[in-house]
Structure formats: C-alpha cells, structure tokens
Tab-separated table of C-alpha atoms in Angstrom:
chain	number	residue	atom	x	y	z
A	1	MET	CA	3.815	84.663	-75.001
A	2	THR	CA	2.963	84.695	-71.660
A	3	ALA	CA	2.434	82.136	-68.920
A	4	THR	CA	-1.322	82.189	-68.987
A	5	ASN	CA	-1.167	80.913	-72.423
A	6	THR	CA	1.201	77.866	-71.952
A	7	ARG	CA	-1.057	76.973	-69.131
A	8	GLU	CA	-4.309	77.353	-71.477
A	9	ARG	CA	-2.362	75.396	-74.277
A	10	VAL	CA	-1.341	73.109	-71.972
A	11	ALA	CA	-4.955	72.486	-70.349
A	12	ALA	CA	-5.967	72.068	-73.749
A	13	ALA	CA	-4.008	69.471	-74.709
A	14	LEU	CA	-4.576	67.640	-71.692
A	15	GLU	CA	-7.988	67.489	-71.951
A	16	GLY	CA	-10.275	64.651	-70.406
A	17	LEU	CA	-6.472	63.867	-67.984
A	18	THR	CA	-6.437	64.652	-64.137
A	19	PHE	CA	-3.558	66.672	-63.481
A	20	GLU	CA	-2.649	69.135	-60.456
A	21	LEU	CA	-1.055	72.533	-61.140
A	22	VAL	CA	1.724	73.054	-58.607
A	23	ASP	CA	3.219	76.453	-57.227
A	24	THR	CA	6.838	76.359	-57.786
A	25	ARG	CA	9.422	79.160	-56.936
A	26	ASP	CA	10.835	79.540	-60.324
A	27	GLY	CA	7.255	79.911	-61.719
A	28	MET	CA	7.346	77.464	-64.144
A	29	LEU	CA	4.655	75.492	-64.917
A	30	THR	CA	4.481	72.393	-63.171
A	31	LEU	CA	1.998	69.667	-63.411
A	32	ARG	CA	1.830	66.808	-60.896
A	33	VAL	CA	-0.223	63.693	-62.407
A	34	PRO	CA	-0.783	60.272	-61.300
A	35	SER	CA	1.840	57.813	-62.475
A	36	ALA	CA	-0.460	55.618	-64.243
A	37	THR	CA	-1.196	58.570	-67.068
A	38	VAL	CA	2.167	60.011	-67.196
A	39	ARG	CA	2.667	58.384	-70.463
A	40	THR	CA	-0.778	59.832	-71.847
A	41	VAL	CA	0.321	63.140	-70.393
A	42	LEU	CA	4.000	63.131	-72.256
A	43	GLU	CA	2.397	62.175	-75.882
A	44	ARG	CA	-0.347	64.839	-75.571
A	45	LEU	CA	2.716	67.669	-74.535
A	46	HIS	CA	4.801	66.085	-77.195
A	47	GLY	CA	2.131	66.134	-80.146
A	48	ARG	CA	-0.394	68.715	-79.242
A	49	ALA	CA	1.010	71.116	-77.094
A	50	GLY	CA	4.171	71.216	-79.286
A	51	PHE	CA	6.846	70.685	-76.640
A	52	GLU	CA	9.652	69.852	-78.553
A	53	GLN	CA	12.738	69.272	-76.683
A	54	ASN	CA	13.061	67.755	-73.644
A	55	THR	CA	15.837	69.271	-71.185
A	56	LEU	CA	15.681	67.073	-68.039
A	57	VAL	CA	14.782	64.019	-66.987
A	58	THR	CA	15.625	63.518	-63.517
A	59	ALA	CA	14.263	62.033	-59.737
A	60	VAL	CA	13.786	63.418	-56.386
A	61	ASP	CA	14.480	60.834	-53.054
A	62	ARG	CA	11.872	61.691	-50.505
A	63	PHE	CA	13.321	58.786	-48.479
A	64	PRO	CA	11.728	57.549	-45.744
A	65	GLU	CA	8.413	58.523	-47.232
A	66	GLU	CA	6.203	56.172	-49.601
A	67	PRO	CA	5.597	56.675	-52.322
A	68	ARG	CA	9.331	57.279	-52.501
A	69	PHE	CA	10.263	59.099	-56.117
A	70	ASP	CA	9.245	62.398	-57.656
A	71	VAL	CA	10.320	61.902	-60.986
A	72	ILE	CA	10.756	64.982	-63.087
A	73	TRP	CA	10.574	65.813	-66.834
A	74	GLN	CA	11.042	69.179	-68.112
A	75	PHE	CA	10.341	70.462	-71.375
A	76	LEU	CA	11.103	73.483	-73.878
A	77	SER	CA	8.893	74.525	-76.894
A	78	TYR	CA	10.878	76.564	-79.584
A	79	ASP	CA	7.820	78.088	-80.977
A	80	HIS	CA	6.424	79.053	-78.177
A	81	ASN	CA	9.550	80.049	-75.921
A	82	ASP	CA	7.954	78.456	-72.807
A	83	ARG	CA	8.594	75.414	-70.295
A	84	VAL	CA	6.541	72.985	-68.569
A	85	ARG	CA	7.633	70.527	-65.838
A	86	VAL	CA	5.724	67.428	-65.223
A	87	GLU	CA	6.080	65.482	-61.759
A	88	THR	CA	4.959	62.235	-60.766
A	89	ARG	CA	5.224	60.086	-57.713
A	90	ILE	CA	5.893	56.444	-57.744
A	91	SER	CA	6.494	53.960	-55.499
A	92	GLY	CA	9.871	52.837	-53.583
A	93	ALA	CA	9.443	49.406	-54.101
A	94	ASN	CA	10.641	48.069	-57.976
A	95	PRO	CA	10.433	51.699	-59.185
A	96	SER	CA	9.385	52.273	-62.469
A	97	VAL	CA	7.753	54.699	-65.562
A	98	PRO	CA	7.408	54.359	-69.168
A	99	THR	CA	10.052	55.823	-71.664
A	100	CYS	CA	9.917	59.285	-73.359
A	101	THR	CA	12.525	58.295	-75.586
A	102	ASP	CA	10.499	57.554	-78.513
A	103	LEU	CA	8.931	60.821	-78.468
A	104	TRP	CA	12.191	62.718	-77.359
A	105	SER	CA	15.208	60.611	-78.578
A	106	GLY	CA	17.553	62.933	-76.565
A	107	ALA	CA	15.895	61.813	-73.112
A	108	SER	CA	17.973	58.581	-73.496
A	109	PHE	CA	20.665	59.660	-71.910
A	110	SER	CA	19.072	61.522	-69.366
A	111	GLU	CA	16.690	58.428	-68.211
A	112	ARG	CA	20.219	56.127	-68.237
A	113	GLU	CA	21.655	58.605	-65.400
A	114	CYS	CA	18.405	58.587	-63.602
A	115	PHE	CA	18.145	54.992	-63.854
A	116	ASP	CA	22.208	54.784	-62.705
A	117	MET	CA	21.713	57.188	-59.728
A	118	PHE	CA	18.327	56.076	-58.508
A	119	GLY	CA	17.339	53.000	-59.752
A	120	ILE	CA	14.236	53.749	-61.585
A	121	ARG	CA	13.786	51.659	-64.439
A	122	PHE	CA	12.136	53.416	-67.727
A	123	ASP	CA	9.734	50.690	-69.503
A	124	GLY	CA	10.688	50.738	-73.096
A	125	HIS	CA	13.778	52.502	-72.938
A	126	PRO	CA	16.266	50.593	-75.718
A	127	ASP	CA	19.350	50.675	-74.119
A	128	LEU	CA	19.043	51.088	-70.119
A	129	ARG	CA	22.761	50.468	-68.722
A	130	ARG	CA	24.531	52.615	-66.314
A	131	LEU	CA	26.000	55.742	-67.201
A	132	LEU	CA	28.331	56.948	-65.056
A	133	MET	CA	28.604	54.140	-62.308
A	134	PRO	CA	30.918	51.316	-63.680
A	135	GLN	CA	28.530	48.228	-65.347
A	136	GLY	CA	28.378	45.926	-62.594
A	137	TYR	CA	28.103	48.110	-59.813
A	138	THR	CA	24.569	47.202	-57.649
A	139	HIS	CA	23.799	50.311	-55.534
A	140	PHE	CA	22.372	53.844	-56.412
A	141	PRO	CA	24.424	56.231	-55.314
A	142	LEU	CA	21.693	59.089	-55.178
A	143	ARG	CA	19.455	57.195	-53.142
A	144	LYS	CA	19.131	58.879	-49.711
A	145	ASP	CA	19.920	55.644	-47.646
A	146	PHE	CA	23.281	55.349	-50.149
A	147	PRO	CA	26.008	56.147	-47.329
A	148	HIS	CA	28.392	58.783	-47.926
A	149	GLY	CA	31.287	56.816	-48.579
A	150	GLY	CA	29.905	54.391	-50.832
A	151	ILE	CA	29.110	50.707	-50.702
A	152	GLU	CA	31.869	48.481	-51.133
A	153	PRO	CA	33.378	51.196	-54.463
A	154	ASP	CA	36.538	49.124	-54.447
A	155	ARG	CA	34.808	45.686	-55.255
A	156	LEU	CA	34.810	45.787	-58.941
A	157	TYR	CA	38.322	46.740	-58.884
A	158	ARG	CA	39.595	44.029	-56.687
A	159	GLU	CA	37.664	41.511	-58.764
A	160	TRP	CA	39.050	42.622	-61.642
A	161	ASP	CA	42.510	42.742	-60.181
A	162	ALA	CA	42.074	39.117	-58.954
A	163	LYS	CA	41.105	37.783	-62.708
A	164	ARG	CA	44.088	39.551	-63.936
A	165	ARG	CA	46.281	38.073	-61.608
A	166	ALA	CA	44.917	34.518	-61.743
A	167	GLU	CA	45.598	34.855	-65.472
A	168	TRP	CA	49.108	36.018	-64.812
A	169	GLY	CA	49.518	32.753	-62.446
A	170	ALA	CA	48.257	30.730	-65.198
A	171	ASN	CA	50.527	31.815	-67.713
A	172	ALA	CA	53.710	32.063	-65.940
B	1	MET	CA	79.960	58.985	-56.938
B	2	GLY	CA	83.143	57.739	-56.257
B	3	SER	CA	86.388	59.858	-56.362
B	4	LEU	CA	87.957	61.204	-59.721
B	5	LYS	CA	91.668	60.214	-60.142
B	6	PRO	CA	93.599	62.554	-61.515
B	7	ALA	CA	94.660	61.727	-65.347
B	8	ASP	CA	97.900	59.850	-65.903
B	9	SER	CA	100.779	61.430	-67.949
B	10	GLU	CA	99.428	60.213	-70.955
B	11	GLY	CA	96.096	61.947	-70.559
B	12	LEU	CA	93.695	58.943	-70.196
B	13	GLY	CA	91.322	59.279	-66.970
B	14	PHE	CA	89.595	56.997	-65.703
B	15	LEU	CA	86.500	57.051	-62.951
B	16	ALA	CA	86.388	54.627	-59.984
B	17	THR	CA	82.738	54.242	-58.276
B	18	ARG	CA	80.566	51.543	-57.374
B	19	VAL	CA	78.222	50.008	-59.830
B	20	ASP	CA	75.259	50.941	-57.703
B	21	GLU	CA	76.102	54.318	-57.233
B	22	LEU	CA	76.790	54.470	-61.294
B	23	ILE	CA	73.402	52.917	-62.128
B	24	ASN	CA	71.637	55.296	-59.613
B	25	TRP	CA	73.360	58.204	-60.658
B	26	GLY	CA	72.300	57.062	-64.411
B	27	ARG	CA	68.652	56.749	-63.029
B	28	LYS	CA	68.047	59.431	-60.852
B	29	ASN	CA	69.579	62.137	-63.524
B	30	SER	CA	67.413	60.730	-66.376
B	31	LEU	CA	63.696	60.179	-65.031
B	32	TRP	CA	61.309	60.302	-67.794
B	33	PRO	CA	57.843	61.025	-66.440
B	34	MET	CA	54.543	59.561	-67.443
B	35	PRO	CA	52.262	62.758	-67.117
B	36	LEU	CA	48.816	61.014	-66.078
B	37	GLY	CA	47.106	64.530	-65.473
B	38	LEU	CA	43.604	63.322	-64.371
B	39	SER	CA	42.243	66.974	-63.191
B	40	CYS	CA	43.570	70.338	-62.060
B	41	CYS	CA	47.116	68.872	-61.087
B	42	GLY	CA	47.587	68.019	-64.746
B	43	ILE	CA	48.014	71.893	-65.564
B	44	GLU	CA	50.458	72.278	-62.839
B	45	LEU	CA	52.050	69.310	-64.205
B	46	MET	CA	52.540	70.652	-67.749
B	47	ALA	CA	53.733	74.519	-66.009
B	48	MET	CA	56.390	71.968	-64.445
B	49	ILE	CA	57.583	70.260	-67.677
B	50	GLY	CA	57.542	73.785	-69.290
B	51	PRO	CA	59.863	76.347	-70.194
B	52	LYS	CA	59.419	78.513	-66.695
B	53	PHE	CA	60.068	76.027	-64.320
B	54	ASP	CA	62.057	73.813	-66.540
B	55	LEU	CA	62.203	70.401	-65.318
B	56	ALA	CA	65.124	69.754	-67.675
B	57	ARG	CA	67.447	71.223	-64.733
B	58	PHE	CA	66.670	67.582	-62.995
B	59	GLY	CA	66.830	65.705	-65.993
B	60	ALA	CA	62.980	64.894	-65.813
B	61	GLU	CA	61.933	66.906	-68.896
B	62	ALA	CA	61.410	63.886	-71.531
B	63	ALA	CA	57.788	63.582	-70.489
B	64	ARG	CA	56.352	60.627	-72.871
B	65	PHE	CA	52.488	59.536	-73.367
B	66	SER	CA	53.360	55.919	-73.571
B	67	PRO	CA	53.829	53.906	-70.555
B	68	ARG	CA	56.525	51.390	-72.285
B	69	GLN	CA	58.975	54.551	-72.328
B	70	CYS	CA	58.736	56.050	-68.786
B	71	ASP	CA	59.917	55.570	-65.633
B	72	LEU	CA	57.913	57.700	-63.412
B	73	LEU	CA	54.463	57.532	-63.185
B	74	VAL	CA	53.272	61.152	-62.101
B	75	VAL	CA	49.202	60.527	-61.056
B	76	ALA	CA	48.281	64.109	-60.855
B	77	GLY	CA	44.715	64.476	-59.696
B	78	THR	CA	41.712	63.135	-58.865
B	79	LEU	CA	41.677	58.841	-59.331
B	80	THR	CA	37.871	57.290	-59.532
B	81	TRP	CA	37.408	53.757	-59.167
B	82	LYS	CA	36.507	53.439	-63.004
B	83	MET	CA	39.734	55.065	-63.933
B	84	ALA	CA	41.521	52.893	-61.568
B	85	GLU	CA	41.744	50.166	-63.938
B	86	ALA	CA	43.195	51.871	-66.512
B	87	VAL	CA	45.918	53.403	-63.968
B	88	ARG	CA	46.810	50.047	-62.634
B	89	VAL	CA	47.496	48.994	-66.185
B	90	ILE	CA	49.328	51.844	-67.428
B	91	TYR	CA	51.690	51.084	-64.141
B	92	ASP	CA	51.916	47.638	-64.851
B	93	GLN	CA	52.597	48.706	-68.505
B	94	MET	CA	55.663	50.631	-67.288
B	95	PRO	CA	59.320	48.805	-67.384
B	96	ASP	CA	61.101	48.434	-64.385
B	97	PRO	CA	62.493	50.541	-62.312
B	98	LYS	CA	59.252	52.577	-62.017
B	99	TRP	CA	58.556	55.091	-59.511
B	100	VAL	CA	55.264	56.961	-58.765
B	101	ILE	CA	54.713	60.229	-57.258
B	102	ALA	CA	51.107	60.970	-55.892
B	103	MET	CA	50.688	64.588	-56.865
B	104	GLY	CA	48.107	66.658	-55.083
B	105	VAL	CA	45.773	65.838	-51.729
B	106	CYS	CA	43.492	63.773	-54.240
B	107	SER	CA	45.729	60.967	-55.240
B	108	SER	CA	47.262	61.193	-51.867
B	109	SER	CA	44.350	60.564	-49.984
B	110	GLY	CA	41.231	61.263	-51.890
B	111	GLY	CA	41.618	64.914	-50.578
B	112	MET	CA	37.864	66.387	-50.253
B	113	TYR	CA	36.346	64.157	-52.531
B	114	ASP	CA	35.113	61.753	-49.407
B	115	SER	CA	33.123	59.854	-52.187
B	116	TYR	CA	32.028	56.724	-52.959
B	117	ALA	CA	33.364	57.334	-56.916
B	118	VAL	CA	36.681	58.412	-55.740
B	119	VAL	CA	40.136	56.399	-54.769
B	120	GLN	CA	40.853	57.317	-51.251
B	121	GLY	CA	44.516	57.690	-52.259
B	122	VAL	CA	46.195	56.038	-54.890
B	123	ASP	CA	48.610	54.258	-52.661
B	124	SER	CA	45.523	51.652	-52.187
B	125	ILE	CA	46.140	50.334	-55.680
B	126	LEU	CA	49.939	51.473	-56.410
B	127	PRO	CA	53.045	51.457	-54.228
B	128	VAL	CA	53.762	55.311	-54.036
B	129	ASP	CA	57.388	56.943	-53.549
B	130	VAL	CA	56.400	60.664	-52.429
B	131	TYR	CA	53.208	62.411	-51.595
B	132	VAL	CA	52.927	65.941	-52.588
B	133	PRO	CA	50.205	67.681	-50.795
B	134	GLY	CA	48.645	70.852	-52.113
B	135	CYS	CA	45.481	71.324	-54.209
B	136	PRO	CA	46.871	71.395	-56.351
B	137	PRO	CA	50.632	71.970	-55.482
B	138	ARG	CA	52.640	74.491	-57.169
B	139	PRO	CA	55.189	73.313	-59.868
B	140	ASP	CA	57.928	73.910	-56.982
B	141	ALA	CA	56.202	71.415	-54.903
B	142	VAL	CA	56.478	68.658	-57.504
B	143	ILE	CA	60.232	69.552	-58.386
B	144	ASP	CA	61.020	69.197	-54.773
B	145	ALA	CA	59.147	65.802	-54.632
B	146	ILE	CA	61.462	64.629	-57.877
B	147	ILE	CA	64.322	65.797	-55.755
B	148	LYS	CA	63.315	64.021	-53.182
B	149	LEU	CA	62.505	60.851	-55.259
B	150	GLN	CA	65.994	61.419	-56.599
B	151	LYS	CA	67.501	61.048	-53.143
B	152	LYS	CA	65.671	57.603	-52.611
B	153	ILE	CA	66.856	56.310	-55.731
B	154	GLU	CA	70.489	57.410	-54.633
B	155	ARG	CA	69.916	54.627	-51.557
B	156	GLU	CA	68.800	51.889	-54.121
B	157	SER	CA	70.598	48.733	-54.753
B	158	PRO	CA	70.407	48.117	-58.135
B	159	VAL	CA	72.770	45.112	-58.280
B	160	ARG	CA	71.201	43.238	-55.348
B	161	ARG	CA	67.980	43.326	-56.951
B	162	LEU	CA	69.312	42.117	-60.033
B	163	LEU	CA	70.921	38.933	-58.807
B	164	LYS	CA	68.036	38.451	-56.464
B	165	GLY	CA	65.856	37.609	-59.903
B	166	PRO	CA	62.336	38.495	-60.917
B	167	GLY	CA	60.460	39.157	-57.955
B	168	VAL	CA	56.952	37.719	-57.286
B	169	ILE	CA	53.789	39.392	-57.501
B	170	ASP	CA	53.143	40.832	-54.500
B	171	GLU	CA	50.134	42.262	-53.135
B	172	THR	CA	50.477	45.619	-53.861
B	173	GLY	CA	47.710	47.475	-55.823
B	174	THR	CA	45.259	44.730	-54.946
B	175	GLY	CA	43.116	47.534	-52.832
B	176	ARG	CA	43.667	45.105	-49.529
B	177	ASN	CA	45.149	48.447	-47.528
B	178	PHE	CA	41.865	49.833	-48.954
B	179	LYS	CA	40.621	52.656	-46.264
B	180	GLN	CA	37.425	54.654	-46.780
B	181	PRO	CA	34.692	55.769	-43.990
B	182	ASN	CA	31.555	53.796	-44.797
B	183	PHE	CA	32.666	51.467	-46.785
B	184	ALA	CA	31.454	48.478	-44.888
B	185	PHE	CA	27.855	49.708	-44.652
B	186	ASP	CA	26.696	46.911	-42.335
B	187	HIS	CA	29.279	46.808	-39.824
B	188	SER	CA	32.008	49.215	-39.739
B	189	SER	CA	33.218	51.257	-37.046
B	190	LEU	CA	34.399	53.957	-39.297
B	191	ASP	CA	30.793	54.790	-40.473
B	192	LEU	CA	30.403	58.136	-38.225
B	193	HIS	CA	30.345	60.634	-41.374
B	194	PRO	CA	28.295	63.495	-40.438
B	195	HIS	CA	26.348	62.785	-43.810
B	196	ASP	CA	26.136	59.101	-43.288
B	197	PRO	CA	22.046	58.084	-43.510
B	198	LYS	CA	22.786	55.218	-41.279
B	199	ALA	CA	21.915	56.793	-37.697
B	200	LYS	CA	18.849	58.077	-39.213
B	201	ILE	CA	18.221	54.850	-41.068
B	202	GLU	CA	18.117	52.999	-37.394
B	203	GLU	CA	15.887	55.758	-35.687
B	204	LEU	CA	13.048	54.764	-38.389
B	205	GLN	CA	13.502	51.371	-37.908
B	206	LYS	CA	12.913	51.323	-33.778
C-alpha cells in the first residue's frame, strides 16, 4: 500500500469533517483537526479507516503561545500496514480533550502519562491518575514553565516523614 | 586490639583488651551489607560481592535482602523521591548499629540527574558514613570505602553509647538539609540554572 492510498482511505473515512493535511519531515500522514471534532475523527479512524492500534498519545507544550498544547495521537493499521498521526491544538487554561480509551483500551496508560506530565485532562478516562509522579504531586513536569530542578520535589517526602515521626512520638 | 600475653605453663592463654576495641573489632570484620541496587551501580556491587573481587576478604560478603539482618546499607544508584520513602523505611528497619555507604555520584550528590525526580544526595534523607565517587565506581573503589568504614568503626565508642541509653529521634532524614537548585520556584538565589525558564517567563511578563 502506498501513502496515496492511505490518504484516500483516511479522506474517505473523514468525509464531511474539516481537517488539514500537514507536511512532516518523517513523511507520516498527519491530520490537523479542530479540537471540537477530534472525538469524531478518532471514532471514524477506528471504525471506518481500520486503525486497530493506538501507538502514542502525547502532547507538545507551545508555551507561551496560546492555544498552548498540541495533543498528538498516532495509530497503526495492521491490515493496511500504515500509520496516521492526528494533531489538535487546545487552550492552556484548563486543558482537556476527549478520551479514546473506549476505542483503543491500550491508550489508557499513554493518556495517564500525558495527564501526569502536561496536566491535560482526558474527559471520560476511567482512571485518570498520575502514572509516574507520586500521587498528590500538584505540578506537571513537562510543561515549559516548570523549572529544571522541580517545584518542591521533597514536599511529599517531608509530609510523609513528619506524619511518621508524629506517630512514633504518639506511640513512644 | 590489645596485647596478646604469652600462654602460661599450663597452656591457658588469655587476651587483654578494652571492651570497646573488642566490640569494634567484631563489628568491623563482620559487616552484613544490604545491597540496595537502584541502578547501574548495583551491577558493580554484585561484582564486588562475587568471587573475582571477593568481599569475603574483608568479612562483608554476607549480603542479605532483609534489612533486619543487615548493618551496612549500600545505596547503589539513583535515588528518586518516589523511592526515598522506601529507602528510609529500609534504613529504619535495620537494627542498630548501622552504617551507610553512598555508592556512586547519583546517591552522593544526585550526579548528572539535576532533576525534579531525583534526590540530590541521599544525605538529605539518611546519615551517610562514606561517599564513593564514580559513575559507577569500580568494585575496588567500593572495597576501599568499606576499608575506610572499618577504620571509622574502629574509632567508635560502643560502650559509652550503650550506657547513654536509647537516643532521641533526631532530625536526620527529615529532608531539612536538602539542597536543590530551583527548588523554591518563586524565591531562590539558586535558580540560575541555564535551562531555567524563569528568566524567560519574567521577560515575557514585562
């Protein structure tokens, strides 16, 4: 299958929706879609275009531009042996996009990681907890305005330690 | 050790020494390391305990994976803040007397991980006896650290410590002596790291 066929298949699947084809250096078919219709685009790619596997959900912080975040999905089709990338731009204030875990359940951890690192909420995700950073941490490390050395990385440890010592004092 | 008196005519020998020295001699020659391999340093640690470098020559080959049976904590590798609680619990579970070796630059000072996720030196959560530089240090370097630790143990006064009774819970390990660039984002004289976005943010806010 050639890239032309991928493009035709995707264009047929997304009939009636607005999208923009972006030239990328790696040559992967890349669609830029408005954030309002991204959920419909993902459903069509899953159902009509036959992309069975989600390989990536991530984001790019364009700080200080506004809208601030590029959210990026990449999909793979086994039958057609091709890939597609979907990008959408969302606002930096309370950023959120619809989840795709009901379509590709494997996207769950990717979405959790993206939430953990960028603070982008995936609406409808069944279990949107932090994946890498400790639970209770309130900042998002991969945002561009996050300082290099972190914001109070020791806060949770110190809270835990103080609580533990208070318990020792009570038991002593 | 004290002087060895010659055996008397009936063959009964005796040894004159001080209690402190006897205890220290026993302790320093039977260190039981807790191998806490957190990253690549753990591989060198295994090599050190193995037959080629043979830590048994220094009496410290009995590595146990239960902190209850150990008295030497070897923090070998990068300690993250998420792991720090577990390491502190392991340290607390080790029976007294206990010693700590910070193996490698990561556990000594954070090393190349000048990062929000990494503890910048385990001495901000544990009292460290010997620091070993290297990334990772060769097994020889860690054996040298163990010899240094043995010399340190020789100078301790276990009897005085015993008579003093149980100590109070000190502030060691509360993270109070924690030093990390940029850690206080809003007001810090240390946040002049080349990758720090603060300068750019201030420039944009003007």
